[in-house]
Short mmCIF file of C-alpha atoms in Angstrom, two decimals:
data_model
loop_
_atom_site.label_atom_id
_atom_site.label_comp_id
_atom_site.label_asym_id
_atom_site.label_seq_id
_atom_site.Cartn_x
_atom_site.Cartn_y
_atom_site.Cartn_z
CA MET A 63 2.75 -29.56 108.52
CA GLU A 64 4.06 -27.84 105.33
CA LYS A 65 5.41 -30.09 102.59
CA PRO A 66 9.15 -29.66 102.16
CA VAL A 67 10.12 -27.94 98.97
CA SER A 68 12.31 -30.33 96.75
CA THR A 69 15.58 -29.12 95.32
CA PRO A 70 15.49 -29.33 91.54
CA THR A 71 18.01 -31.86 90.08
CA LEU A 72 19.95 -31.61 86.88
CA GLU A 73 17.96 -34.47 85.49
CA GLY A 74 14.65 -32.76 86.33
CA LEU A 75 15.75 -29.46 84.71
CA ARG A 76 16.83 -31.40 81.50
CA ARG A 77 13.49 -32.96 81.35
CA GLU A 78 11.90 -29.60 81.53
CA ILE A 79 14.11 -28.37 78.76
CA ASP A 80 13.15 -31.61 76.61
CA ALA A 81 9.47 -30.80 77.20
CA ALA A 82 9.95 -27.32 76.11
CA ASP A 83 11.71 -28.40 72.98
CA ARG A 84 8.79 -30.79 72.06
CA ALA A 85 6.25 -28.05 72.65
CA LEU A 86 8.27 -25.62 70.35
CA LEU A 87 8.37 -28.31 67.62
CA ASP A 88 4.56 -28.89 67.98
CA GLN A 89 3.95 -25.17 67.65
CA LEU A 90 6.31 -24.99 64.52
CA GLU A 91 4.30 -27.76 62.96
CA ARG A 92 1.17 -25.83 63.70
CA ARG A 93 2.65 -22.67 62.12
CA PHE A 94 3.95 -24.32 58.97
CA SER A 95 0.57 -26.21 58.67
CA ALA A 96 -1.06 -22.70 58.41
CA VAL A 97 1.54 -21.45 55.95
CA GLU A 98 0.61 -24.38 53.59
CA ARG A 99 -3.08 -23.51 53.89
CA ILE A 100 -2.30 -19.88 53.11
CA LYS A 101 -0.57 -20.99 49.89
CA ALA A 102 -3.59 -23.02 48.88
CA VAL A 103 -6.00 -20.08 49.59
CA LYS A 104 -3.78 -17.71 47.46
CA GLN A 105 -3.69 -20.20 44.58
CA GLU A 106 -7.47 -20.79 44.62
CA SER A 107 -8.28 -17.03 44.83
CA GLY A 108 -5.95 -16.24 41.90
CA ARG A 109 -3.62 -14.21 44.12
CA GLU A 110 0.03 -14.19 43.23
CA ALA A 111 1.37 -17.23 45.24
CA GLN A 112 4.75 -16.48 43.72
CA GLN A 113 4.95 -13.31 45.85
CA PRO A 114 5.10 -14.76 49.44
CA MET A 115 6.95 -11.91 51.12
CA ARG A 116 4.99 -9.46 53.12
CA PRO A 117 7.49 -7.06 54.65
CA ALA A 118 4.78 -5.20 56.69
CA ARG A 119 3.35 -8.42 58.08
CA GLU A 120 6.91 -9.67 59.00
CA ALA A 121 7.81 -6.38 60.79
CA GLN A 122 4.54 -6.50 62.73
CA ILE A 123 5.24 -10.17 63.93
CA LEU A 124 8.80 -9.07 65.11
CA ARG A 125 7.65 -5.88 66.76
CA GLN A 126 4.90 -7.81 68.74
CA LEU A 127 7.39 -10.44 69.91
CA LEU A 128 10.06 -7.86 70.91
CA ALA A 129 7.32 -5.95 72.91
CA ARG A 130 6.41 -9.02 74.90
CA LYS A 131 9.76 -10.73 75.30
CA GLN A 132 11.25 -11.28 78.75
CA HIS A 133 14.74 -10.53 79.90
CA LEU A 134 16.21 -14.01 79.37
CA VAL A 135 15.72 -13.98 75.60
CA PRO A 136 18.23 -11.63 73.79
CA ALA A 137 16.62 -9.52 70.98
CA SER A 138 19.21 -10.63 68.61
CA LEU A 139 18.41 -14.29 69.13
CA LEU A 140 14.61 -13.59 68.85
CA VAL A 141 15.00 -11.83 65.51
CA ARG A 142 17.45 -14.41 64.13
CA LEU A 143 15.22 -17.34 65.07
CA TRP A 144 12.02 -15.70 63.71
CA ARG A 145 13.77 -14.66 60.50
CA SER A 146 14.73 -18.27 60.06
CA ILE A 147 11.12 -19.40 60.52
CA ILE A 148 9.86 -16.68 58.12
CA SER A 149 12.40 -17.46 55.43
CA SER A 150 11.51 -21.21 55.63
CA ALA A 151 7.90 -20.25 55.21
CA THR A 152 8.83 -18.09 52.17
CA ASN A 153 10.46 -21.25 50.69
CA LEU A 154 7.34 -23.35 51.26
CA GLN A 155 5.35 -20.78 49.14
CA ALA A 156 7.89 -19.93 46.33
CA LYS A 157 11.51 -20.38 45.52
CA VAL A 158 13.13 -16.97 45.99
CA SER A 159 16.79 -16.11 45.35
CA VAL A 160 18.63 -13.19 46.94
CA HIS A 161 20.98 -11.31 44.58
CA ILE A 162 23.98 -9.41 45.89
CA GLY A 163 27.06 -7.80 44.27
CA MET A 164 30.64 -8.90 44.57
CA ASP A 165 31.38 -5.90 46.87
CA THR A 166 28.68 -7.11 49.32
CA GLU A 167 29.79 -10.72 49.06
CA GLY A 168 33.40 -9.64 49.76
CA ASP A 169 32.33 -7.70 52.93
CA HIS A 170 31.83 -10.30 55.62
CA ALA A 171 29.72 -7.98 57.72
CA LEU A 172 27.33 -7.18 54.84
CA ARG A 173 27.12 -10.79 53.57
CA ASP A 174 26.35 -11.96 57.13
CA LEU A 175 23.45 -9.36 57.42
CA VAL A 176 21.87 -10.82 54.22
CA ARG A 177 22.40 -14.45 55.28
CA ASP A 178 21.04 -13.81 58.77
CA HIS A 179 17.94 -12.00 57.32
CA PHE A 180 17.30 -14.61 54.62
CA PRO A 181 18.60 -17.87 55.97
CA GLY A 182 17.95 -20.84 53.70
CA LEU A 183 17.21 -18.80 50.62
CA SER A 184 19.46 -19.18 47.57
CA LEU A 185 22.13 -16.53 47.40
CA LYS A 186 23.41 -15.42 43.92
CA VAL A 187 26.37 -13.12 43.39
CA GLY A 188 26.61 -10.73 40.48
CA THR A 189 29.26 -8.29 39.19
CA ASN A 190 27.90 -5.24 41.06
CA ASP A 191 24.83 -3.68 42.47
CA ALA A 192 23.78 -2.16 39.26
CA GLU A 193 23.79 -5.56 37.60
CA VAL A 194 21.87 -7.33 40.24
CA VAL A 195 19.16 -4.64 40.08
CA GLY A 196 18.89 -5.05 36.43
CA LYS A 197 18.29 -8.77 36.83
CA LEU A 198 15.17 -8.23 38.79
CA ALA A 199 13.21 -7.04 35.79
CA ALA A 200 13.17 -10.43 34.39
CA LEU A 201 13.04 -12.42 37.70
CA PRO A 202 9.61 -11.70 39.35
CA PHE A 203 10.25 -13.98 42.35
CA ASP A 204 13.64 -12.81 43.29
CA ILE A 205 14.97 -9.98 45.47
CA ALA A 206 18.18 -7.99 45.63
CA ALA A 207 20.22 -6.56 48.62
CA VAL A 208 22.19 -3.61 47.61
CA ARG A 209 24.66 -1.35 49.49
CA ALA A 210 22.77 1.83 50.61
CA GLU A 211 25.68 4.11 49.39
CA GLY A 212 26.16 2.15 46.17
CA ASP A 213 25.31 3.06 42.60
CA TRP A 214 22.02 1.20 42.20
CA ILE A 215 19.42 3.95 42.03
CA ARG A 216 19.67 4.76 38.30
CA PRO A 217 19.19 1.19 37.26
CA LEU A 218 16.34 0.87 39.78
CA VAL A 219 14.65 3.93 38.27
CA GLU A 220 14.86 2.28 34.88
CA ILE A 221 12.86 -0.72 35.93
CA LEU A 222 10.38 0.94 38.40
CA GLY A 223 7.74 0.23 35.83
CA HIS A 224 8.29 -3.48 36.31
CA GLY A 225 7.12 -3.19 39.93
CA VAL A 226 10.47 -3.43 41.63
CA HIS A 227 10.84 -1.03 44.59
CA ALA A 228 12.43 -0.88 48.08
CA ILE A 229 10.88 -3.24 50.43
CA GLY A 230 13.18 -3.08 53.48
CA VAL A 231 16.45 -1.91 54.98
CA LEU A 232 19.20 -3.69 56.96
CA PRO A 233 20.31 -4.02 59.74
CA LEU A 234 16.97 -4.65 61.22
CA LEU A 235 17.99 -4.26 64.90
CA ALA A 236 19.14 -0.71 64.63
CA PRO A 237 17.79 2.81 65.62
CA HIS A 238 15.19 3.81 63.03
CA ASP A 239 17.01 7.07 62.35
CA GLN A 240 20.28 5.33 61.56
CA PRO A 241 21.08 5.22 57.91
CA PRO A 242 20.97 1.62 56.65
CA GLN A 243 23.77 -0.38 55.30
CA LEU A 244 21.71 -2.22 52.84
CA VAL A 245 18.44 -1.69 50.89
CA ILE A 246 16.28 -4.67 49.93
CA LEU A 247 14.53 -4.51 46.48
CA GLY A 248 11.77 -6.69 45.15
CA ARG A 249 8.12 -6.93 44.15
CA ALA A 250 6.49 -7.65 47.45
CA VAL A 251 3.23 -5.63 47.96
CA ALA A 252 3.79 -2.35 49.94
CA GLU A 253 1.51 -2.28 52.83
CA PRO A 254 1.57 0.02 55.94
CA SER A 255 2.99 -1.83 59.00
CA GLY A 256 2.31 0.93 61.52
CA LYS A 257 5.79 2.37 61.66
CA ASP A 258 6.98 3.00 58.15
CA GLN A 259 9.21 5.02 55.98
CA THR A 260 9.01 6.28 52.39
CA VAL A 261 12.39 5.95 50.56
CA VAL A 262 13.11 8.46 48.06
CA ALA A 263 16.04 9.71 45.89
CA MET A 264 17.04 13.29 44.92
CA SER A 265 19.46 14.17 42.12
CA GLY A 266 21.62 17.30 41.83
CA GLU A 267 23.62 19.18 44.32
CA GLY A 268 21.95 21.48 46.76
CA GLN A 269 18.73 19.70 46.60
CA GLU A 270 17.01 20.37 49.91
CA LEU A 271 15.20 17.67 51.75
CA CYS A 272 11.74 18.40 53.21
CA ARG A 273 10.72 18.04 56.71
CA GLY A 274 10.12 14.57 58.15
CA VAL A 275 13.39 13.17 57.13
CA ILE A 276 14.40 10.11 59.21
CA TRP A 277 17.88 9.53 57.68
CA ALA A 278 19.79 10.61 54.46
CA LEU A 279 23.06 9.56 52.81
CA PRO A 280 24.81 9.94 49.41
CA ALA A 281 24.09 6.93 47.11
CA GLY A 282 26.14 7.20 43.68
CA ALA A 283 24.90 10.26 41.90
CA TYR A 284 21.84 10.67 44.17
CA ARG A 285 20.94 11.60 47.63
CA LEU A 286 18.97 8.80 49.28
CA ALA A 287 16.70 9.49 52.13
CA ALA A 288 13.72 8.22 54.11
CA LEU A 289 10.67 10.27 54.90
CA GLU A 290 8.54 9.50 58.05
CA GLY A 291 5.33 7.53 57.17
CA PHE A 292 3.71 5.45 54.44
CA LEU A 293 3.32 8.42 52.05
CA ASP A 294 1.29 8.93 48.98
CA GLU A 295 3.56 9.59 45.85
CA LYS A 296 1.35 12.25 44.36
CA SER A 297 0.46 14.25 47.52
CA ALA A 298 3.32 13.85 49.92
CA VAL A 299 6.60 13.25 48.25
CA PRO A 300 8.54 16.49 47.52
CA ALA A 301 8.96 17.94 44.11
CA GLY A 302 12.10 16.71 42.44
CA ALA A 303 12.28 13.47 44.53
CA ILE A 304 11.75 9.96 43.05
CA MET A 305 9.87 7.47 45.28
CA LEU A 306 11.77 4.22 45.35
CA GLY A 307 9.39 2.49 47.78
CA ARG A 308 7.57 2.36 51.09
CA CYS A 309 8.67 -0.14 53.63
CA PRO A 310 8.84 -0.71 57.67
CA GLN A 311 11.31 1.21 59.67
CA SER A 312 14.06 -0.75 61.40
CA LEU A 313 13.10 -2.24 64.83
CA GLY A 314 15.32 -0.27 67.06
CA GLY A 315 18.64 -1.10 68.84
CA ALA A 316 19.28 -4.61 70.23
CA ARG A 317 18.37 -5.07 73.83
#
């Protein structure tokens, strides 16, 4: 005789949720323990522990999770959750502040983009994008989020020799060929993630963009564009263009 199937009760389902919560916490403890060990290894090997951000690695993590997620977990929740985890891990390795201009702070949508991407990191507001870019020359740990169409390229070009470059774009959950709203600047190591873009600037009217352009838009006195791939500055960037950085492409539209 077959054993009757019992109907789940609310109390039983709540116990299942409690067990899942405990398992999640255990895995978070395991993850942050690994982060602490990474910090120790970097310090012992002489690597720059003050540069904990790895945009390529972060993009790879999120792409892998989005590729395997099931239908019950929204992509927006997954990305926000893991961005919180990643930002907390960043704070464990070094204290990083995010600089934005007053125009970004005054735009609720842009401000929320920054806060959702870097939850828990200190947010500092400057007069404008040009000012916050200039501050990065003397602040090796910090990053800036500037409006893509803002007047920030000229001051960035002036401090490219300090190692500051474009390390990402926002929003993250957007089609890769959609022009970004914000560009993230910092000193994080540029590494290929598997699906990358090379951000360049061109000055002067009538400047033609080469093939392989993913997106383009006006930015102050320049034309800002992204070229397909993790390109070498000497051999692949078109004449007349200034390489501003190489970073992962956005992750695609929310699902």
